[in-house]
Amino acid sequence: MTETKSLDQTILVQKYGGSSVASVDHIKRVAERVARCHREGHAVAVVVSAMGKTTDELVGLSKQITDLPTPREMDMLLHAGEIISSSLLSMAICELGVPSRSFTGLQAGMRTDDAHTRARIQEVQGGRILKALEAGQVAVIAGFQGVSPALEITTLGRGGSDTSAVALAVGLNADRCEILTDVDGIYTADPRLVSGAKKIEWCSYDEMLEMAVLGARVLHSRSVEIARKYKVPFMVGLSQQETPGTWVCTREFAQKEFGSMEQVVVRGVPHNDKVAKISFDRVPDQPGIAAKLFETIGALGVNIHFIVQAQSHEGTNDITFIISDEDVPRLRTVAEDLIQKVGGQEVVIDTEVATISVVGEGIAREPGVAAQVFKTLAEANINIDLISTSNLMITCVVALAQMEAGLQALHGAFFEEG
Ligand code: ASP
Ligand code: MG
């Protein structure tokens, strides 16, 4: 993915999220920060999201027409949001006397696979952007989008402009990557739900990835995967102010950059209320049943967070799994058919659930974290529906109505005591 760098300036990739470009005034403020960086002598490539709630509004328009639009048309619709914000930002930068050009994902060389609405970046052909930077221009790139081998427009999934930014940083061999937004960093828990939540100074790629997957809405998880693969350290911080945010990097980088020696057990307690629990009840306890189920579900492009199989009552199993609630309509199109086909009793779709998790590299190292999680939830009188664990996390499915209390209890136990 990497172009050889011919610029002698440092290359800075900055990404501005939707809330940072929500209005023309916001855009002008971003333009000032970008212009300042340019004047300080950096070569600046800026990736932008769509203005404010534009993407949601576009989704809303499509829903007035159909519940199941073709993914191709969804991409055509949604990629337009970022084209608007990138061109306006470029104009605002030019108004400040700094030369700037905007580029669509296609023009910026963001090559993806052909999976509409959830495409993956395969390569960034950064030549054209590098030329703009070499010519002294600020390049403003429409995030969230790319182009497939068949030259179809694709989008990268909601929140995907983070991924555009990190991939571009790799493609340009940038010196620095900053994801700038309306929060000043990654927090130990969602501060809107947990008043004692604290800003995290740094975390590892693995921890961040786990937190992103488990619901920390600050970053698109693909962005972290790419950063981990290419070892790009990046910072998440405020767009309105130049205060230090949270670094996502290696331990070595954290030690070198800010002398951090800390060893934490738990890094954060993310939650996800945008999930649904699907149970295929009393399916035959035979080889091949799970394969059949998940083959069909996988082919729909439904992303499965985790799966639990509970042991047979009289030769049957309950196979239960967690998906994003946005995938429920798609799952419904096959659910009844599937349960018939595998010979099970019924499918239950429950959207009144949520996941709460603890994440940290210390979980594998320190015994007793699991016990503490379960004890804490028990003391708060919260019933655990399902449990899933790995070296990096412990996740519990609970009733949606109990999520907030559970989160506060876990945060209290791991971050606010002692
Ligand atoms: N505009 C897209 C969204 O709202 C992409 C992004 O903001 O990163 O999901
Ligand atoms: Mg976003």
Short mmCIF file of C-alpha atoms and ligand atoms in Angstrom, two decimals:
data_model
loop_
_atom_site.label_atom_id
_atom_site.label_comp_id
_atom_site.label_asym_id
_atom_site.label_seq_id
_atom_site.Cartn_x
_atom_site.Cartn_y
_atom_site.Cartn_z
CA MET A 1 0.00 0.00 0.00
CA THR A 2 2.97 2.30 0.42
CA GLU A 3 4.24 4.88 -2.05
CA THR A 4 7.79 6.10 -1.72
CA LYS A 5 7.82 9.51 -0.26
CA SER A 6 9.52 12.17 -2.30
CA LEU A 7 8.38 15.13 -0.21
CA ASP A 8 10.88 16.46 2.30
CA GLN A 9 8.06 17.89 4.44
CA THR A 10 6.36 15.82 7.10
CA ILE A 11 3.10 14.42 5.84
CA LEU A 12 0.18 14.88 8.18
CA VAL A 13 -3.13 13.08 7.66
CA GLN A 14 -6.01 14.60 9.58
CA LYS A 15 -9.52 13.25 9.68
CA TYR A 16 -12.43 15.42 10.69
CA GLY A 17 -15.65 13.70 11.75
CA GLY A 18 -19.19 14.70 10.83
CA SER A 19 -19.81 16.81 13.93
CA SER A 20 -16.66 18.83 13.20
CA VAL A 21 -17.97 19.83 9.78
CA ALA A 22 -21.66 19.99 10.73
CA SER A 23 -22.21 23.55 9.47
CA VAL A 24 -20.51 26.13 7.29
CA ASP A 25 -19.16 27.78 10.44
CA HIS A 26 -17.70 24.47 11.59
CA ILE A 27 -16.15 23.98 8.17
CA LYS A 28 -14.55 27.42 8.32
CA ARG A 29 -13.05 26.61 11.72
CA VAL A 30 -11.63 23.34 10.43
CA ALA A 31 -10.21 25.22 7.44
CA GLU A 32 -8.36 27.53 9.82
CA ARG A 33 -6.74 24.65 11.67
CA VAL A 34 -5.78 22.98 8.40
CA ALA A 35 -4.38 26.23 7.01
CA ARG A 36 -2.34 26.70 10.19
CA CYS A 37 -0.82 23.23 9.84
CA HIS A 38 -0.02 23.99 6.23
CA ARG A 39 1.65 27.27 7.14
CA GLU A 40 3.67 25.48 9.84
CA GLY A 41 5.23 23.59 6.98
CA HIS A 42 3.42 20.27 6.96
CA ALA A 43 2.06 18.62 3.86
CA VAL A 44 -1.56 18.11 4.89
CA ALA A 45 -4.02 15.55 3.57
CA VAL A 46 -7.45 15.90 5.14
CA VAL A 47 -10.11 13.21 5.17
CA VAL A 48 -13.66 14.32 5.94
CA SER A 49 -16.92 12.72 6.94
CA ALA A 50 -20.27 13.98 5.73
CA MET A 51 -21.68 17.10 7.41
CA GLY A 52 -23.42 16.37 10.71
CA LYS A 53 -26.24 13.89 10.33
CA THR A 54 -26.19 13.91 6.53
CA THR A 55 -25.63 10.17 6.20
CA ASP A 56 -28.53 9.42 8.55
CA GLU A 57 -30.72 11.79 6.58
CA LEU A 58 -29.81 10.09 3.33
CA VAL A 59 -30.59 6.70 4.89
CA GLY A 60 -33.93 8.17 6.04
CA LEU A 61 -34.78 9.26 2.51
CA SER A 62 -34.09 5.80 1.16
CA LYS A 63 -36.28 4.24 3.88
CA GLN A 64 -39.21 6.33 2.67
CA ILE A 65 -38.88 4.42 -0.57
CA THR A 66 -37.85 0.90 0.45
CA ASP A 67 -36.72 -1.22 3.42
CA LEU A 68 -34.39 -3.25 1.27
CA PRO A 69 -32.66 -0.99 -1.24
CA THR A 70 -29.95 -2.59 -3.33
CA PRO A 71 -26.55 -2.10 -1.72
CA ARG A 72 -25.25 -0.58 -4.93
CA GLU A 73 -27.82 2.22 -4.88
CA MET A 74 -27.19 2.75 -1.15
CA ASP A 75 -23.54 3.37 -1.96
CA MET A 76 -24.39 5.76 -4.76
CA LEU A 77 -26.62 7.65 -2.34
CA LEU A 78 -24.43 7.68 0.76
CA HIS A 79 -21.08 8.52 -0.82
CA ALA A 80 -22.54 11.85 -1.90
CA GLY A 81 -22.48 13.17 1.68
CA GLU A 82 -18.68 13.18 1.84
CA ILE A 83 -18.40 14.78 -1.59
CA ILE A 84 -20.35 17.77 -0.33
CA SER A 85 -18.24 18.24 2.82
CA SER A 86 -14.90 17.74 1.04
CA SER A 87 -15.61 20.27 -1.67
CA LEU A 88 -16.91 22.86 0.80
CA LEU A 89 -13.90 22.39 3.07
CA SER A 90 -11.54 22.74 0.14
CA MET A 91 -13.23 26.01 -0.85
CA ALA A 92 -12.96 27.27 2.73
CA ILE A 93 -9.22 26.48 2.79
CA CYS A 94 -8.72 28.30 -0.52
CA GLU A 95 -10.57 31.31 0.91
CA LEU A 96 -7.83 31.53 3.56
CA GLY A 97 -5.22 31.85 0.83
CA VAL A 98 -3.99 28.26 0.99
CA PRO A 99 -4.24 26.26 -2.24
CA SER A 100 -6.42 23.22 -1.85
CA ARG A 101 -8.13 20.57 -3.95
CA SER A 102 -10.82 18.09 -3.04
CA PHE A 103 -10.91 14.51 -4.28
CA THR A 104 -13.52 11.78 -4.26
CA GLY A 105 -12.45 8.38 -2.98
CA LEU A 106 -12.12 7.23 -6.57
CA GLN A 107 -9.90 10.17 -7.51
CA ALA A 108 -7.80 9.62 -4.40
CA GLY A 109 -7.04 6.04 -5.44
CA MET A 110 -8.99 4.30 -2.68
CA ARG A 111 -9.36 0.86 -4.27
CA THR A 112 -11.73 -1.51 -2.50
CA ASP A 113 -13.26 -4.92 -2.99
CA ASP A 114 -16.79 -5.07 -4.41
CA ALA A 115 -18.72 -5.61 -1.16
CA HIS A 116 -21.18 -2.73 -1.39
CA THR A 117 -21.97 -0.87 1.89
CA ARG A 118 -19.18 -2.71 3.73
CA ALA A 119 -16.29 -2.65 1.31
CA ARG A 120 -12.71 -3.19 2.40
CA ILE A 121 -9.85 -1.10 1.18
CA GLN A 122 -7.41 -3.22 -0.76
CA GLU A 123 -4.97 -0.61 -1.88
CA VAL A 124 -4.46 3.12 -1.78
CA GLN A 125 -2.93 4.43 -4.98
CA GLY A 126 -1.73 7.64 -3.45
CA GLY A 127 0.08 9.07 -6.47
CA ARG A 128 -2.45 11.73 -7.26
CA ILE A 129 -2.68 12.95 -3.68
CA LEU A 130 1.11 13.00 -3.37
CA LYS A 131 1.28 15.15 -6.51
CA ALA A 132 -1.15 17.61 -5.00
CA LEU A 133 0.91 17.74 -1.80
CA GLU A 134 4.10 18.20 -3.78
CA ALA A 135 2.45 21.08 -5.59
CA GLY A 136 1.92 22.72 -2.19
CA GLN A 137 -1.81 22.06 -2.11
CA VAL A 138 -3.84 20.77 0.78
CA ALA A 139 -5.61 17.62 -0.40
CA VAL A 140 -9.12 17.12 0.95
CA ILE A 141 -10.37 13.60 0.46
CA ALA A 142 -13.97 12.43 0.74
CA GLY A 143 -13.90 9.72 3.39
CA PHE A 144 -15.96 6.54 3.69
CA GLN A 145 -15.76 5.63 0.01
CA GLY A 146 -13.77 3.95 -2.67
CA VAL A 147 -14.06 2.23 -5.97
CA SER A 148 -14.33 -1.47 -6.75
CA PRO A 149 -12.35 -3.31 -9.44
CA ALA A 150 -15.40 -2.92 -11.71
CA LEU A 151 -15.31 0.85 -11.07
CA GLU A 152 -18.44 0.76 -8.95
CA ILE A 153 -18.64 3.25 -6.10
CA THR A 154 -18.40 1.52 -2.72
CA THR A 155 -18.67 2.67 0.88
CA LEU A 156 -16.81 1.26 3.86
CA GLY A 157 -19.61 0.85 6.41
CA ARG A 158 -20.90 3.45 8.86
CA GLY A 159 -18.11 5.40 10.46
CA GLY A 160 -15.79 4.33 7.66
CA SER A 161 -13.97 7.59 7.13
CA ASP A 162 -11.66 6.73 10.05
CA THR A 163 -10.59 3.79 7.94
CA SER A 164 -10.11 6.03 4.91
CA ALA A 165 -7.79 8.20 7.00
CA VAL A 166 -5.65 5.42 8.39
CA ALA A 167 -5.41 3.71 5.01
CA LEU A 168 -4.42 6.99 3.42
CA ALA A 169 -1.76 7.49 6.09
CA VAL A 170 -0.37 4.08 5.15
CA GLY A 171 -0.66 4.79 1.42
CA LEU A 172 1.14 8.14 1.71
CA ASN A 173 3.64 6.81 4.24
CA ALA A 174 2.55 9.70 6.44
CA ASP A 175 4.48 10.80 9.51
CA ARG A 176 1.41 11.38 11.62
CA CYS A 177 -2.26 10.53 11.62
CA GLU A 178 -4.84 12.36 13.68
CA ILE A 179 -8.50 11.41 13.97
CA LEU A 180 -10.17 14.64 15.07
CA THR A 181 -13.67 14.71 16.40
CA ASP A 182 -15.97 16.11 19.08
CA VAL A 183 -14.53 14.03 21.92
CA ASP A 184 -11.07 14.62 23.35
CA GLY A 185 -10.08 10.97 23.30
CA ILE A 186 -11.09 7.43 24.09
CA TYR A 187 -12.68 7.00 27.50
CA THR A 188 -12.72 4.12 29.95
CA ALA A 189 -16.50 4.06 29.41
CA ASP A 190 -19.07 6.19 27.63
CA PRO A 191 -18.99 9.43 29.68
CA ARG A 192 -22.65 10.08 28.89
CA LEU A 193 -23.56 6.96 30.87
CA VAL A 194 -20.73 6.75 33.41
CA SER A 195 -19.90 10.00 35.18
CA GLY A 196 -16.55 8.74 36.48
CA ALA A 197 -15.25 7.78 33.01
CA LYS A 198 -11.67 8.91 32.40
CA LYS A 199 -9.70 9.70 29.29
CA ILE A 200 -7.24 6.96 28.32
CA GLU A 201 -3.71 8.21 27.57
CA TRP A 202 -2.91 5.37 25.22
CA CYS A 203 -3.99 1.85 24.43
CA SER A 204 -2.68 -0.95 22.26
CA TYR A 205 -4.10 -1.75 18.83
CA ASP A 206 -5.55 -4.99 20.18
CA GLU A 207 -7.28 -3.25 23.06
CA MET A 208 -8.64 -0.53 20.81
CA LEU A 209 -9.83 -3.06 18.28
CA GLU A 210 -11.63 -5.02 20.94
CA MET A 211 -13.21 -1.86 22.35
CA ALA A 212 -14.30 -0.71 18.90
CA VAL A 213 -15.81 -4.09 18.07
CA LEU A 214 -17.56 -4.19 21.43
CA GLY A 215 -19.23 -0.85 20.97
CA ALA A 216 -16.91 2.08 21.72
CA ARG A 217 -18.33 4.22 18.98
CA VAL A 218 -15.37 6.51 18.64
CA LEU A 219 -13.55 4.57 15.92
CA HIS A 220 -14.39 2.37 12.98
CA SER A 221 -12.86 -1.02 13.81
CA ARG A 222 -11.34 -1.53 10.34
CA SER A 223 -9.25 1.59 10.90
CA VAL A 224 -7.64 -0.04 13.91
CA GLU A 225 -7.01 -3.27 12.02
CA ILE A 226 -5.18 -1.40 9.30
CA ALA A 227 -3.21 0.66 11.81
CA ARG A 228 -2.21 -2.52 13.64
CA LYS A 229 -1.17 -4.28 10.45
CA TYR A 230 1.06 -1.40 9.30
CA LYS A 231 2.02 -0.19 12.81
CA VAL A 232 0.72 3.33 12.22
CA PRO A 233 0.45 5.13 15.55
CA PHE A 234 -2.50 7.49 15.54
CA MET A 235 -4.14 9.92 17.87
CA VAL A 236 -7.83 10.46 18.56
CA GLY A 237 -8.57 13.93 19.82
CA LEU A 238 -10.57 17.14 19.64
CA SER A 239 -10.97 18.99 16.38
CA GLN A 240 -11.70 22.33 18.06
CA GLN A 241 -8.62 22.41 20.27
CA GLU A 242 -5.09 21.16 20.07
CA THR A 243 -5.07 19.19 23.32
CA PRO A 244 -3.51 15.75 23.64
CA GLY A 245 -5.98 12.99 22.90
CA THR A 246 -5.63 9.23 23.16
CA TRP A 247 -2.86 7.47 21.27
CA VAL A 248 -3.45 4.09 19.75
CA CYS A 249 0.02 2.64 19.39
CA THR A 250 2.51 0.05 20.56
CA ARG A 251 3.81 -0.08 24.13
CA GLU A 252 7.25 0.90 22.79
CA PHE A 253 5.81 4.00 21.13
CA ALA A 254 3.98 4.97 24.32
CA GLN A 255 7.19 4.55 26.33
CA LYS A 256 9.22 6.61 23.90
CA GLU A 257 6.65 9.28 23.16
CA PHE A 258 5.43 10.01 26.69
CA GLY A 259 7.36 7.73 29.00
CA SER A 260 4.36 5.63 29.90
CA MET A 261 5.32 2.58 31.96
CA GLU A 262 1.88 1.72 33.25
CA GLN A 263 0.59 -1.83 33.19
CA VAL A 264 -3.16 -1.86 33.43
CA VAL A 265 -5.33 -4.93 33.77
CA VAL A 266 -8.49 -3.46 32.31
CA ARG A 267 -8.38 -0.60 29.79
CA GLY A 268 -12.07 0.10 29.37
CA VAL A 269 -15.66 -1.07 29.69
CA PRO A 270 -17.38 -0.63 26.33
CA HIS A 271 -21.04 -1.39 25.77
CA ASN A 272 -23.28 -1.91 22.80
CA ASP A 273 -27.01 -1.30 22.83
CA LYS A 274 -27.35 -1.66 19.08
CA VAL A 275 -27.41 -5.44 19.08
CA ALA A 276 -29.97 -8.19 18.80
CA LYS A 277 -29.98 -11.73 20.13
CA ILE A 278 -31.04 -14.46 17.75
CA SER A 279 -31.79 -17.98 19.00
CA PHE A 280 -32.39 -20.98 16.84
CA ASP A 281 -34.09 -23.18 19.42
CA ARG A 282 -34.05 -26.95 19.62
CA VAL A 283 -32.15 -27.63 16.45
CA PRO A 284 -30.99 -31.25 16.02
CA ASP A 285 -27.75 -32.09 17.85
CA GLN A 286 -26.03 -33.36 14.69
CA PRO A 287 -22.92 -32.56 12.70
CA GLY A 288 -23.47 -29.92 10.02
CA ILE A 289 -26.33 -27.96 11.59
CA ALA A 290 -24.26 -24.98 12.69
CA ALA A 291 -22.44 -25.06 9.35
CA LYS A 292 -25.73 -24.85 7.48
CA LEU A 293 -27.03 -21.99 9.62
CA PHE A 294 -23.95 -19.84 9.47
CA GLU A 295 -23.26 -20.50 5.82
CA THR A 296 -26.60 -18.98 4.93
CA ILE A 297 -26.32 -16.14 7.42
CA GLY A 298 -22.75 -15.39 6.38
CA ALA A 299 -23.77 -15.24 2.72
CA LEU A 300 -26.21 -12.44 3.61
CA GLY A 301 -23.28 -10.40 4.83
CA VAL A 302 -24.64 -10.39 8.39
CA ASN A 303 -21.81 -9.82 10.80
CA ILE A 304 -21.94 -12.12 13.83
CA HIS A 305 -20.47 -10.75 17.04
CA PHE A 306 -20.37 -14.07 18.85
CA ILE A 307 -22.07 -17.43 19.08
CA VAL A 308 -23.09 -19.55 22.03
CA GLN A 309 -24.39 -23.11 21.77
CA ALA A 310 -26.20 -24.48 24.77
CA GLN A 311 -26.23 -28.22 25.29
CA SER A 312 -28.95 -30.56 24.31
CA HIS A 313 -32.18 -31.20 25.91
CA GLU A 314 -33.26 -34.52 24.34
CA GLY A 315 -30.94 -34.49 21.38
CA THR A 316 -31.34 -30.82 20.52
CA ASN A 317 -29.31 -27.64 20.96
CA ASP A 318 -30.12 -23.96 21.22
CA ILE A 319 -27.79 -21.96 19.01
CA THR A 320 -27.75 -18.33 20.05
CA PHE A 321 -25.80 -15.44 18.58
CA ILE A 322 -25.47 -11.70 18.69
CA ILE A 323 -25.70 -9.47 15.61
CA SER A 324 -25.98 -5.73 14.98
CA ASP A 325 -29.57 -4.61 15.13
CA GLU A 326 -29.23 -3.03 11.69
CA ASP A 327 -28.80 -6.56 10.30
CA VAL A 328 -32.10 -7.80 11.76
CA PRO A 329 -34.27 -7.06 8.68
CA ARG A 330 -31.82 -8.97 6.51
CA LEU A 331 -31.75 -11.90 8.92
CA ARG A 332 -35.54 -12.00 9.04
CA THR A 333 -35.66 -12.67 5.31
CA VAL A 334 -34.13 -16.14 5.87
CA ALA A 335 -34.88 -17.00 9.51
CA GLU A 336 -38.14 -18.93 9.13
CA ASP A 337 -36.92 -20.80 6.10
CA LEU A 338 -33.72 -21.77 7.86
CA ILE A 339 -35.30 -23.14 11.02
CA GLN A 340 -37.54 -25.32 8.85
CA LYS A 341 -34.61 -26.48 6.79
CA VAL A 342 -32.51 -27.57 9.76
CA GLY A 343 -35.52 -29.01 11.58
CA GLY A 344 -35.49 -26.80 14.68
CA GLN A 345 -38.38 -25.58 16.79
CA GLU A 346 -38.40 -21.79 16.51
CA VAL A 347 -36.35 -18.66 15.93
CA VAL A 348 -36.47 -15.98 18.57
CA ILE A 349 -35.27 -12.48 17.73
CA ASP A 350 -34.77 -10.28 20.78
CA THR A 351 -33.73 -6.65 20.29
CA GLU A 352 -34.17 -5.66 23.95
CA VAL A 353 -30.65 -6.74 24.83
CA ALA A 354 -27.25 -5.10 25.15
CA THR A 355 -23.66 -6.17 25.71
CA ILE A 356 -21.37 -4.87 28.43
CA SER A 357 -17.71 -5.83 28.37
CA VAL A 358 -14.40 -5.38 30.09
CA VAL A 359 -11.36 -5.11 27.82
CA GLY A 360 -7.67 -5.20 28.61
CA GLU A 361 -4.47 -7.06 27.89
CA GLY A 362 -4.20 -7.80 31.60
CA ILE A 363 -7.22 -10.10 31.52
CA ALA A 364 -5.11 -12.99 30.28
CA ARG A 365 -2.33 -12.16 32.74
CA GLU A 366 -4.33 -11.60 35.91
CA PRO A 367 -6.48 -14.39 37.29
CA GLY A 368 -9.73 -13.38 38.88
CA VAL A 369 -10.95 -10.73 36.48
CA ALA A 370 -13.85 -12.92 35.32
CA ALA A 371 -14.87 -13.65 38.91
CA GLN A 372 -14.83 -9.95 39.69
CA VAL A 373 -17.00 -9.14 36.66
CA PHE A 374 -19.62 -11.71 37.62
CA LYS A 375 -19.55 -10.80 41.30
CA THR A 376 -19.95 -7.11 40.51
CA LEU A 377 -22.96 -7.74 38.27
CA ALA A 378 -24.48 -10.10 40.82
CA GLU A 379 -24.16 -7.50 43.56
CA ALA A 380 -25.90 -5.00 41.30
CA ASN A 381 -28.65 -7.58 40.82
CA ILE A 382 -28.10 -7.84 37.10
CA ASN A 383 -28.89 -11.07 35.37
CA ILE A 384 -26.35 -12.27 32.83
CA ASP A 385 -27.97 -13.82 29.79
CA LEU A 386 -24.91 -14.94 27.78
CA ILE A 387 -21.16 -14.82 28.37
CA SER A 388 -18.33 -14.71 25.85
CA THR A 389 -14.64 -14.41 26.70
CA SER A 390 -11.21 -14.19 25.09
CA ASN A 391 -7.71 -13.28 26.26
CA LEU A 392 -8.65 -9.65 25.85
CA MET A 393 -12.24 -9.35 26.93
CA ILE A 394 -15.18 -10.61 28.93
CA THR A 395 -18.55 -9.80 27.41
CA CYS A 396 -21.94 -10.25 29.04
CA VAL A 397 -25.31 -9.99 27.33
CA VAL A 398 -27.87 -8.38 29.61
CA ALA A 399 -31.36 -6.93 29.26
CA LEU A 400 -31.25 -3.53 27.61
CA ALA A 401 -33.02 -2.01 30.62
CA GLN A 402 -30.15 -3.14 32.90
CA MET A 403 -27.29 -2.09 30.68
CA GLU A 404 -26.62 1.30 32.22
CA ALA A 405 -26.61 0.01 35.78
CA GLY A 406 -24.33 -2.85 34.79
CA LEU A 407 -21.92 -0.54 33.08
CA GLN A 408 -21.73 1.78 36.07
CA ALA A 409 -21.15 -1.14 38.41
CA LEU A 410 -18.33 -2.56 36.28
CA HIS A 411 -16.68 0.81 35.82
CA GLY A 412 -16.89 1.40 39.55
CA ALA A 413 -15.28 -1.94 40.31
CA PHE A 414 -12.38 -1.61 37.88
CA PHE A 415 -11.67 2.13 37.81
CA GLU A 416 -13.14 3.92 40.76
CA GLU A 417 -12.22 1.83 43.79
CA GLY A 418 -9.01 1.65 45.80
N1 ASP B 1 -20.61 9.61 6.95
C1 ASP B 1 -20.42 8.22 7.25
C2 ASP B 1 -21.27 7.84 8.44
O1 ASP B 1 -21.96 8.66 9.00
C3 ASP B 1 -18.98 7.86 7.43
C4 ASP B 1 -18.29 8.51 8.61
O2 ASP B 1 -18.80 9.44 9.20
O3 ASP B 1 -17.21 8.08 8.95
O4 ASP B 1 -21.26 6.72 8.82
MG MG B 2 -17.75 8.95 12.38
#
